[in-house]
mmCIF file of C-alpha atoms in Angstrom:
data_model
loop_
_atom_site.group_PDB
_atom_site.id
_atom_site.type_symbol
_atom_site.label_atom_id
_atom_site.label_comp_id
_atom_site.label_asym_id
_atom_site.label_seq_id
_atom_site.Cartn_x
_atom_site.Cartn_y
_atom_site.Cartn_z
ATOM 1 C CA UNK A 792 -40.033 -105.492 -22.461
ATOM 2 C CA UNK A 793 -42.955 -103.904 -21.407
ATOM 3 C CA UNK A 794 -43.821 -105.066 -17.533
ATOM 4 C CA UNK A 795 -47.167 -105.328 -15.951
ATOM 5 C CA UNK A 796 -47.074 -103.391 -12.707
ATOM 6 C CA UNK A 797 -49.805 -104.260 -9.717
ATOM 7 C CA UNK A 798 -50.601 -101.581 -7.517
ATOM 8 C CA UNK A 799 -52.002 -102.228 -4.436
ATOM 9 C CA UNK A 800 -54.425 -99.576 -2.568
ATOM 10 C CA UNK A 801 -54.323 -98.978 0.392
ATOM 11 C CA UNK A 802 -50.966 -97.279 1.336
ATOM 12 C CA UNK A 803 -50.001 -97.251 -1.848
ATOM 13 C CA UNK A 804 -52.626 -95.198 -3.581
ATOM 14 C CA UNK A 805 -52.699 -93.107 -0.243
ATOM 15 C CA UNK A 806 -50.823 -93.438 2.962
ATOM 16 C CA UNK A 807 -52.753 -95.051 5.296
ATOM 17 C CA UNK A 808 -52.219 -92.122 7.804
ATOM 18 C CA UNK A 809 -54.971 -90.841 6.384
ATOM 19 C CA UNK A 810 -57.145 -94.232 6.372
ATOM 20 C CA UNK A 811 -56.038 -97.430 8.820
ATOM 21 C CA UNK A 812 -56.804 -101.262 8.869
ATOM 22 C CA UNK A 813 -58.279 -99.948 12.717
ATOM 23 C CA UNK A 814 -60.892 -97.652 10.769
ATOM 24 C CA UNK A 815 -61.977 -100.624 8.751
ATOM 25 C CA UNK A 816 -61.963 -102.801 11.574
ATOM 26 C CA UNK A 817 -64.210 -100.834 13.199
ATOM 27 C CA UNK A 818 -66.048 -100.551 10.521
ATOM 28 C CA UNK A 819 -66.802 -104.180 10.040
ATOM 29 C CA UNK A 820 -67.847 -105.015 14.053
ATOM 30 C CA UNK A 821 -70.619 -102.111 13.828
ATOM 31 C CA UNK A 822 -71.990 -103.083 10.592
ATOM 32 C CA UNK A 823 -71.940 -106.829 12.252
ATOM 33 C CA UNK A 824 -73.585 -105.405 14.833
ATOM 34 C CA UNK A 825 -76.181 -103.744 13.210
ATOM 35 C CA UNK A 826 -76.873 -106.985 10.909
ATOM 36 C CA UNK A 827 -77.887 -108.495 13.944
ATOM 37 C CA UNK A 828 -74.516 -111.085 13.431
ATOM 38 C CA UNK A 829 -74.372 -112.341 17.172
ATOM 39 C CA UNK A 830 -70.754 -112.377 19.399
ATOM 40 C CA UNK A 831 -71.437 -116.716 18.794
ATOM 41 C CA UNK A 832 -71.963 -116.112 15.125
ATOM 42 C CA UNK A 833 -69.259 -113.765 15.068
ATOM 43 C CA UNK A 834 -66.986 -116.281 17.009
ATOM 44 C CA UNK A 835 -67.753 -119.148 15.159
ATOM 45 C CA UNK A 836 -66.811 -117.206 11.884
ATOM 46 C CA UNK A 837 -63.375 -116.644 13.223
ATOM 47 C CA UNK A 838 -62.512 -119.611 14.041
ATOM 48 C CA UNK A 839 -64.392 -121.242 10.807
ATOM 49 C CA UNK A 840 -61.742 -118.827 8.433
ATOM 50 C CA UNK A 841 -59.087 -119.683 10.439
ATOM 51 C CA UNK A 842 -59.633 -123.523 10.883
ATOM 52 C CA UNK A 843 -59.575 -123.314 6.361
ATOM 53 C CA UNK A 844 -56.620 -120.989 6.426
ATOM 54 C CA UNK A 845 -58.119 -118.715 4.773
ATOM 55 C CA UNK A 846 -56.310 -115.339 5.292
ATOM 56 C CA UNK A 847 -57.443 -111.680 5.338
ATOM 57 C CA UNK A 848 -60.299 -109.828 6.797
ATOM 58 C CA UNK A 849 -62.772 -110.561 3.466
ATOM 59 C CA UNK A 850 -62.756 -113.912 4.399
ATOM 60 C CA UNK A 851 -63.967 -114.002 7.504
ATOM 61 C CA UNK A 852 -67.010 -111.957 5.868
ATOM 62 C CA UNK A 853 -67.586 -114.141 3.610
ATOM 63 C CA UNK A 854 -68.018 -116.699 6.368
ATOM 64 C CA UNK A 855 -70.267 -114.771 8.305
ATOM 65 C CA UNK A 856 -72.218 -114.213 4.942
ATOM 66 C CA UNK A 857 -72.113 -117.940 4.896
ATOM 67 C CA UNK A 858 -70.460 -118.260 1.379
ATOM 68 C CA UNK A 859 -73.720 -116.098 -0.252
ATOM 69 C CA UNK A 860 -71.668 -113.539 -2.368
ATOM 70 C CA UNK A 861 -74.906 -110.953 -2.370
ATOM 71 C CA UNK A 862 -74.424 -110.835 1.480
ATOM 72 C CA UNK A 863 -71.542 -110.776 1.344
ATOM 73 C CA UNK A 864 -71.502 -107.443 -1.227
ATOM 74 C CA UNK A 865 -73.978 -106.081 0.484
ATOM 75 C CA UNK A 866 -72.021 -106.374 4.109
ATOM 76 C CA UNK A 867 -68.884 -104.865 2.901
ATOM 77 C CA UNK A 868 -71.125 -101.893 0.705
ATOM 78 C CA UNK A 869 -72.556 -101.199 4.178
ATOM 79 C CA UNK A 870 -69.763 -101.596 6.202
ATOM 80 C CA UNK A 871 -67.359 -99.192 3.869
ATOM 81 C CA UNK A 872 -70.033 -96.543 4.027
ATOM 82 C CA UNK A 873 -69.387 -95.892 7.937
ATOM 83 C CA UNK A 874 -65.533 -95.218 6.956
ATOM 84 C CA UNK A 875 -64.830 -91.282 6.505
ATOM 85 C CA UNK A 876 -63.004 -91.080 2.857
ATOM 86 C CA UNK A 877 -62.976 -87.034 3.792
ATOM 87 C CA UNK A 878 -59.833 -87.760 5.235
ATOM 88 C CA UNK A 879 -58.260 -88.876 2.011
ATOM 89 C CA UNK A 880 -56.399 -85.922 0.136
ATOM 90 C CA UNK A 881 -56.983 -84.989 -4.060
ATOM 91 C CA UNK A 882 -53.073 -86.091 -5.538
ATOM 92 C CA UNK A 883 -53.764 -84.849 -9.326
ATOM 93 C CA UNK A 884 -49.949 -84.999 -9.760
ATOM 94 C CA UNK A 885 -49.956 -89.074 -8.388
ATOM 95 C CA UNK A 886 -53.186 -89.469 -10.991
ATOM 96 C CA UNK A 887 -50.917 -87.732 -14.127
ATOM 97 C CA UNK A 888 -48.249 -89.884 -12.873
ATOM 98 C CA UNK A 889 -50.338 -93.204 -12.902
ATOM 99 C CA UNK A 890 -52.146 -92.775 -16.804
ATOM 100 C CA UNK A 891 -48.316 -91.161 -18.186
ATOM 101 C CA UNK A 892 -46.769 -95.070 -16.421
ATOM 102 C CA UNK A 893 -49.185 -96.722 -19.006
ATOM 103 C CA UNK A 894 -47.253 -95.321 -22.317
ATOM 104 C CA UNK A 895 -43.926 -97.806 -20.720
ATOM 105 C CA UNK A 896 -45.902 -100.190 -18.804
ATOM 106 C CA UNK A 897 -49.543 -101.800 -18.462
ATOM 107 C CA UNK A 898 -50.999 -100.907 -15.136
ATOM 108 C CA UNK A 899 -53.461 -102.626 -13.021
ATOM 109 C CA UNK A 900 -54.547 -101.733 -9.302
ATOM 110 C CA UNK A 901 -54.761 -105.025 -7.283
ATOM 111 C CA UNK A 902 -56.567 -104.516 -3.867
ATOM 112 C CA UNK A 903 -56.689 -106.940 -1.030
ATOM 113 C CA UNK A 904 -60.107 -104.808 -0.095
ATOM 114 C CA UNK A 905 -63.338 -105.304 -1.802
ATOM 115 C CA UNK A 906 -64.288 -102.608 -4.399
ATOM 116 C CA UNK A 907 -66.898 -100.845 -2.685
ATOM 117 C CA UNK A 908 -63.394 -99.234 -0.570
ATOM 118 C CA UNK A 909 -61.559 -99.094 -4.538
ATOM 119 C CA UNK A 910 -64.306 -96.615 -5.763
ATOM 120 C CA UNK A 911 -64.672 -94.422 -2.928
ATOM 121 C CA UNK A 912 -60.751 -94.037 -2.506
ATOM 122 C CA UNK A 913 -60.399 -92.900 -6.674
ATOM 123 C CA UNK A 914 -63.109 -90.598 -5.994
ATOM 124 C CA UNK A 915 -61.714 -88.926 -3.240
ATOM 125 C CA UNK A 916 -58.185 -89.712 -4.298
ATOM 126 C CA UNK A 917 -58.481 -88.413 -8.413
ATOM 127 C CA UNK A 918 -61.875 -87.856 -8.411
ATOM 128 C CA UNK A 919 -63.043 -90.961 -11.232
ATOM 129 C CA UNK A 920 -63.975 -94.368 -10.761
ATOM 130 C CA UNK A 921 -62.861 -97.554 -11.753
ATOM 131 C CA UNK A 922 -64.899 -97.219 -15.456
ATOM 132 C CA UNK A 923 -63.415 -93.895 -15.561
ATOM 133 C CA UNK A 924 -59.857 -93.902 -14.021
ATOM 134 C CA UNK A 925 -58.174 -95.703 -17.455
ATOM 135 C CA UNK A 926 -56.095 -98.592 -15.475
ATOM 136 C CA UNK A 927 -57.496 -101.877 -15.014
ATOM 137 C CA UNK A 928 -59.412 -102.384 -11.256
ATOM 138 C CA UNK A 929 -59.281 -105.592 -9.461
ATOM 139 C CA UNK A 930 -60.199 -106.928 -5.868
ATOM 140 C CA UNK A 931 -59.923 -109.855 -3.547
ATOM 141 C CA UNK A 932 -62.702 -111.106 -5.078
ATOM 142 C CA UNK A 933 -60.595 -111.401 -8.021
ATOM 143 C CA UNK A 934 -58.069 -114.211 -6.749
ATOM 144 C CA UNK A 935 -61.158 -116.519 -5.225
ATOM 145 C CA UNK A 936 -60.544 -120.127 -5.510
ATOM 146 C CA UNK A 937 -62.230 -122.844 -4.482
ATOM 147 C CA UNK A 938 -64.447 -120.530 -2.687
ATOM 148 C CA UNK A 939 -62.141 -118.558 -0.267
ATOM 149 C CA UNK A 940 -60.191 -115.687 -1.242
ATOM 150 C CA UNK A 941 -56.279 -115.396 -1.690
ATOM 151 C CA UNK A 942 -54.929 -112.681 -0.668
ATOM 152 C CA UNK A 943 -51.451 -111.255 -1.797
ATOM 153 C CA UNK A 944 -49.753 -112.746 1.506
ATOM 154 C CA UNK A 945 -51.135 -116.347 0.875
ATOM 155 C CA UNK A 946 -49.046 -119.113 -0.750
ATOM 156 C CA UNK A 947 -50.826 -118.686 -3.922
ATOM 157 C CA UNK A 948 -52.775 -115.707 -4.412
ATOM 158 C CA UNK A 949 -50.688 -113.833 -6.401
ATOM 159 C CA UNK A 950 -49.843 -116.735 -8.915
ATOM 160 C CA UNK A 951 -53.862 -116.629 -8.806
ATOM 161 C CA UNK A 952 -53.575 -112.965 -10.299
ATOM 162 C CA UNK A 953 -51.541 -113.276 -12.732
ATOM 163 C CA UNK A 954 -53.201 -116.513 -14.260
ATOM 164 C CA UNK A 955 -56.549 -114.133 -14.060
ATOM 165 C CA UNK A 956 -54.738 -111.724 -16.500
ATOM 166 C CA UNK A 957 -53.215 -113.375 -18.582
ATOM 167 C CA UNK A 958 -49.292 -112.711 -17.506
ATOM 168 C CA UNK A 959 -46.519 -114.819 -16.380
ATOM 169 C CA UNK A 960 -44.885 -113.762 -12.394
ATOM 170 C CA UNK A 961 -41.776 -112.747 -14.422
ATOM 171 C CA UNK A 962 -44.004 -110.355 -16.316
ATOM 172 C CA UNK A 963 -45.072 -108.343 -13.407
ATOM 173 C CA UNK A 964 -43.602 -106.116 -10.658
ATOM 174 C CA UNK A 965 -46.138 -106.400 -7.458
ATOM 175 C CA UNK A 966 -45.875 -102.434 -5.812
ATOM 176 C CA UNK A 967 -46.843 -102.730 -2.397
ATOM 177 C CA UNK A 968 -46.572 -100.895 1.059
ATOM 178 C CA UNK A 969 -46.289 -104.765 2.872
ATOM 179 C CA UNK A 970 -43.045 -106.613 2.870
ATOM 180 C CA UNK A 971 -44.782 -109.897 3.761
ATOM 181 C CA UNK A 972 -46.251 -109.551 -0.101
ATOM 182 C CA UNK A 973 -43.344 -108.339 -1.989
ATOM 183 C CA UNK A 974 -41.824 -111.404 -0.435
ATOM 184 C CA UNK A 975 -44.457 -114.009 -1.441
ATOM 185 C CA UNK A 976 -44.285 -111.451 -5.233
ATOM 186 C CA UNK A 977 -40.538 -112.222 -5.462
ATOM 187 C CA UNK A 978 -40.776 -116.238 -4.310
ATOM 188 C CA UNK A 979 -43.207 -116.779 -7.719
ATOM 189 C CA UNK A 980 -40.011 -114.548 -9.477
ATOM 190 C CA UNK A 981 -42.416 -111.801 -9.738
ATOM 191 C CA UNK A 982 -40.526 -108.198 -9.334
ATOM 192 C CA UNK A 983 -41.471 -106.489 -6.538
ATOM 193 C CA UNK A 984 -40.979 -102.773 -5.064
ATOM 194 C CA UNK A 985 -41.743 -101.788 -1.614
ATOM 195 C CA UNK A 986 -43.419 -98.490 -0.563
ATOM 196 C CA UNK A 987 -42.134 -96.557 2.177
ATOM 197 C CA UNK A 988 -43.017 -93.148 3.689
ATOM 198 C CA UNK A 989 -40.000 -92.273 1.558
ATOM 199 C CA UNK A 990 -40.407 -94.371 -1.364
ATOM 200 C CA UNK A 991 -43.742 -93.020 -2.326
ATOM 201 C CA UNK A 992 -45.920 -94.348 -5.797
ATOM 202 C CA UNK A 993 -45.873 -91.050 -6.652
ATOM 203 C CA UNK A 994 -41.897 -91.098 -6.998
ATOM 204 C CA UNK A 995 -41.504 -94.084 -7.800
ATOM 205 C CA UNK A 996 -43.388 -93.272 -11.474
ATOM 206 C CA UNK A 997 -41.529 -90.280 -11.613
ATOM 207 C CA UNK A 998 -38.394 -92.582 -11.835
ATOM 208 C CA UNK A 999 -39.815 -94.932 -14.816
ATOM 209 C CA UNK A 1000 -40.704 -92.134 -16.703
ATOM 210 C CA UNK A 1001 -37.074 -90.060 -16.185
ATOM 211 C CA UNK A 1002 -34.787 -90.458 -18.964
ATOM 212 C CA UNK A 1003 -31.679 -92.559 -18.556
ATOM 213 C CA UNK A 1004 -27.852 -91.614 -17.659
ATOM 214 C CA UNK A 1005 -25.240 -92.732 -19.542
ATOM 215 C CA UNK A 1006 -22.588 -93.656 -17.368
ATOM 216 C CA UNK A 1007 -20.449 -91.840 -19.480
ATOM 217 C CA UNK A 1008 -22.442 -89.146 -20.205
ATOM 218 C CA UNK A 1009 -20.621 -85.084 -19.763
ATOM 219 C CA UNK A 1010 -17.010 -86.690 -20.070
ATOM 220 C CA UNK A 1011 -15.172 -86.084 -23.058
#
């Protein structure tokens, strides 16, 4: 049976030695900053997102935007254009990798990041976009709900995803670089395989695509 794989971004799609949560952290404090977004604004934010539980950095933007989704795009456009994608390295192999997965599986790309960060990391990544890149491009705005986001960590945001495309948990294998959401993946009984600096995307496509062994196979 053909299985829907989600592949997250960041760390996935490139190790985030080359890009960090600190380089989008500081990201989002000097675009704040030069929005004019006050340290009592800024505060009150925080402790608004976290008073709602609502998880993950893009939530606590959208509070600061105060729920308007235009401000909201147009904070996280500015604030992702004061992160340096130069240090993100061309992987033509991962990219053949990625569209030769889609002939045994369907493939989406699932980011807890907004897409403004998605399109600048295939361009430096494979050089396309998402119209051009052949797999399916989603991002946290995709798993809002009763208007907060939920990411792949919280208690639902995942069973969110899956409604949004039309699959059922058991259908999908989340591919992810944090343990915390291959666990919440595998509590909905959706499969789930973790990237390491040793278990990279890149191999781990190699494997779906590499013919089978026979147990028996070369004995006579």
């Amino acid at each position: 049976m053909r299985k829907t794989l989600i592949l997250d971004c960041d760390g996935v799609l490139y190790p985030t030695t080359q890009i960090s949560l600190r380089d989008f952290v500081s990201a989002m404090k000097r675009t704040a900053e030069a929005r004019g977004v006050s340290a009592e604004e800024y505060n009150r934010a925080s402790e608004a997102s976290l008073a709602k539980n609502a998880k993950g950095m893009f939530n606590f933007i959208l509070e600061m935007a105060h729920g308007d989704k235009k401000e909201f795009d147009a904070f996280c456009t500015e604030m992702f254009g004061r992160v340096d994608y130069t240090k993100i390295t061309r992987d033509d192999v991962l990219k053949k990798r990625l569209l030769e997965a889609r002939k045994t599986n369907d493939v989406v790309i699932l980011t807890n990041n907004h897409s403004a960060h998605l399109e600048k990391v295939l361009n430096a990544r494979f050089g396309e976009t998402s119209e051009t890149m052949g797999i399916p491009c989603y991002d946290i705005r995709s798993t809002e709900r009763d208007g907060m986001f939920h990411p792949k960590q919280s208690d639902s945001g995942l069973a969110i995803f899956a409604e949004r495309i039309g699959k059922k948990p058991a259908e999908c294998v989340l591919v992810d670089d944090t343990p915390a959401n291959i666990k919440a993946a595998k509590s909905i009984g959706m499969g789930g395989y973790l990237i390491t600096e040793k278990n990279t995307l890149s191999g781990y496509l190699a494997s779906l695509s590499a013919p089978r062994v026979e147990k028996n196979a070369g004995r006579e």
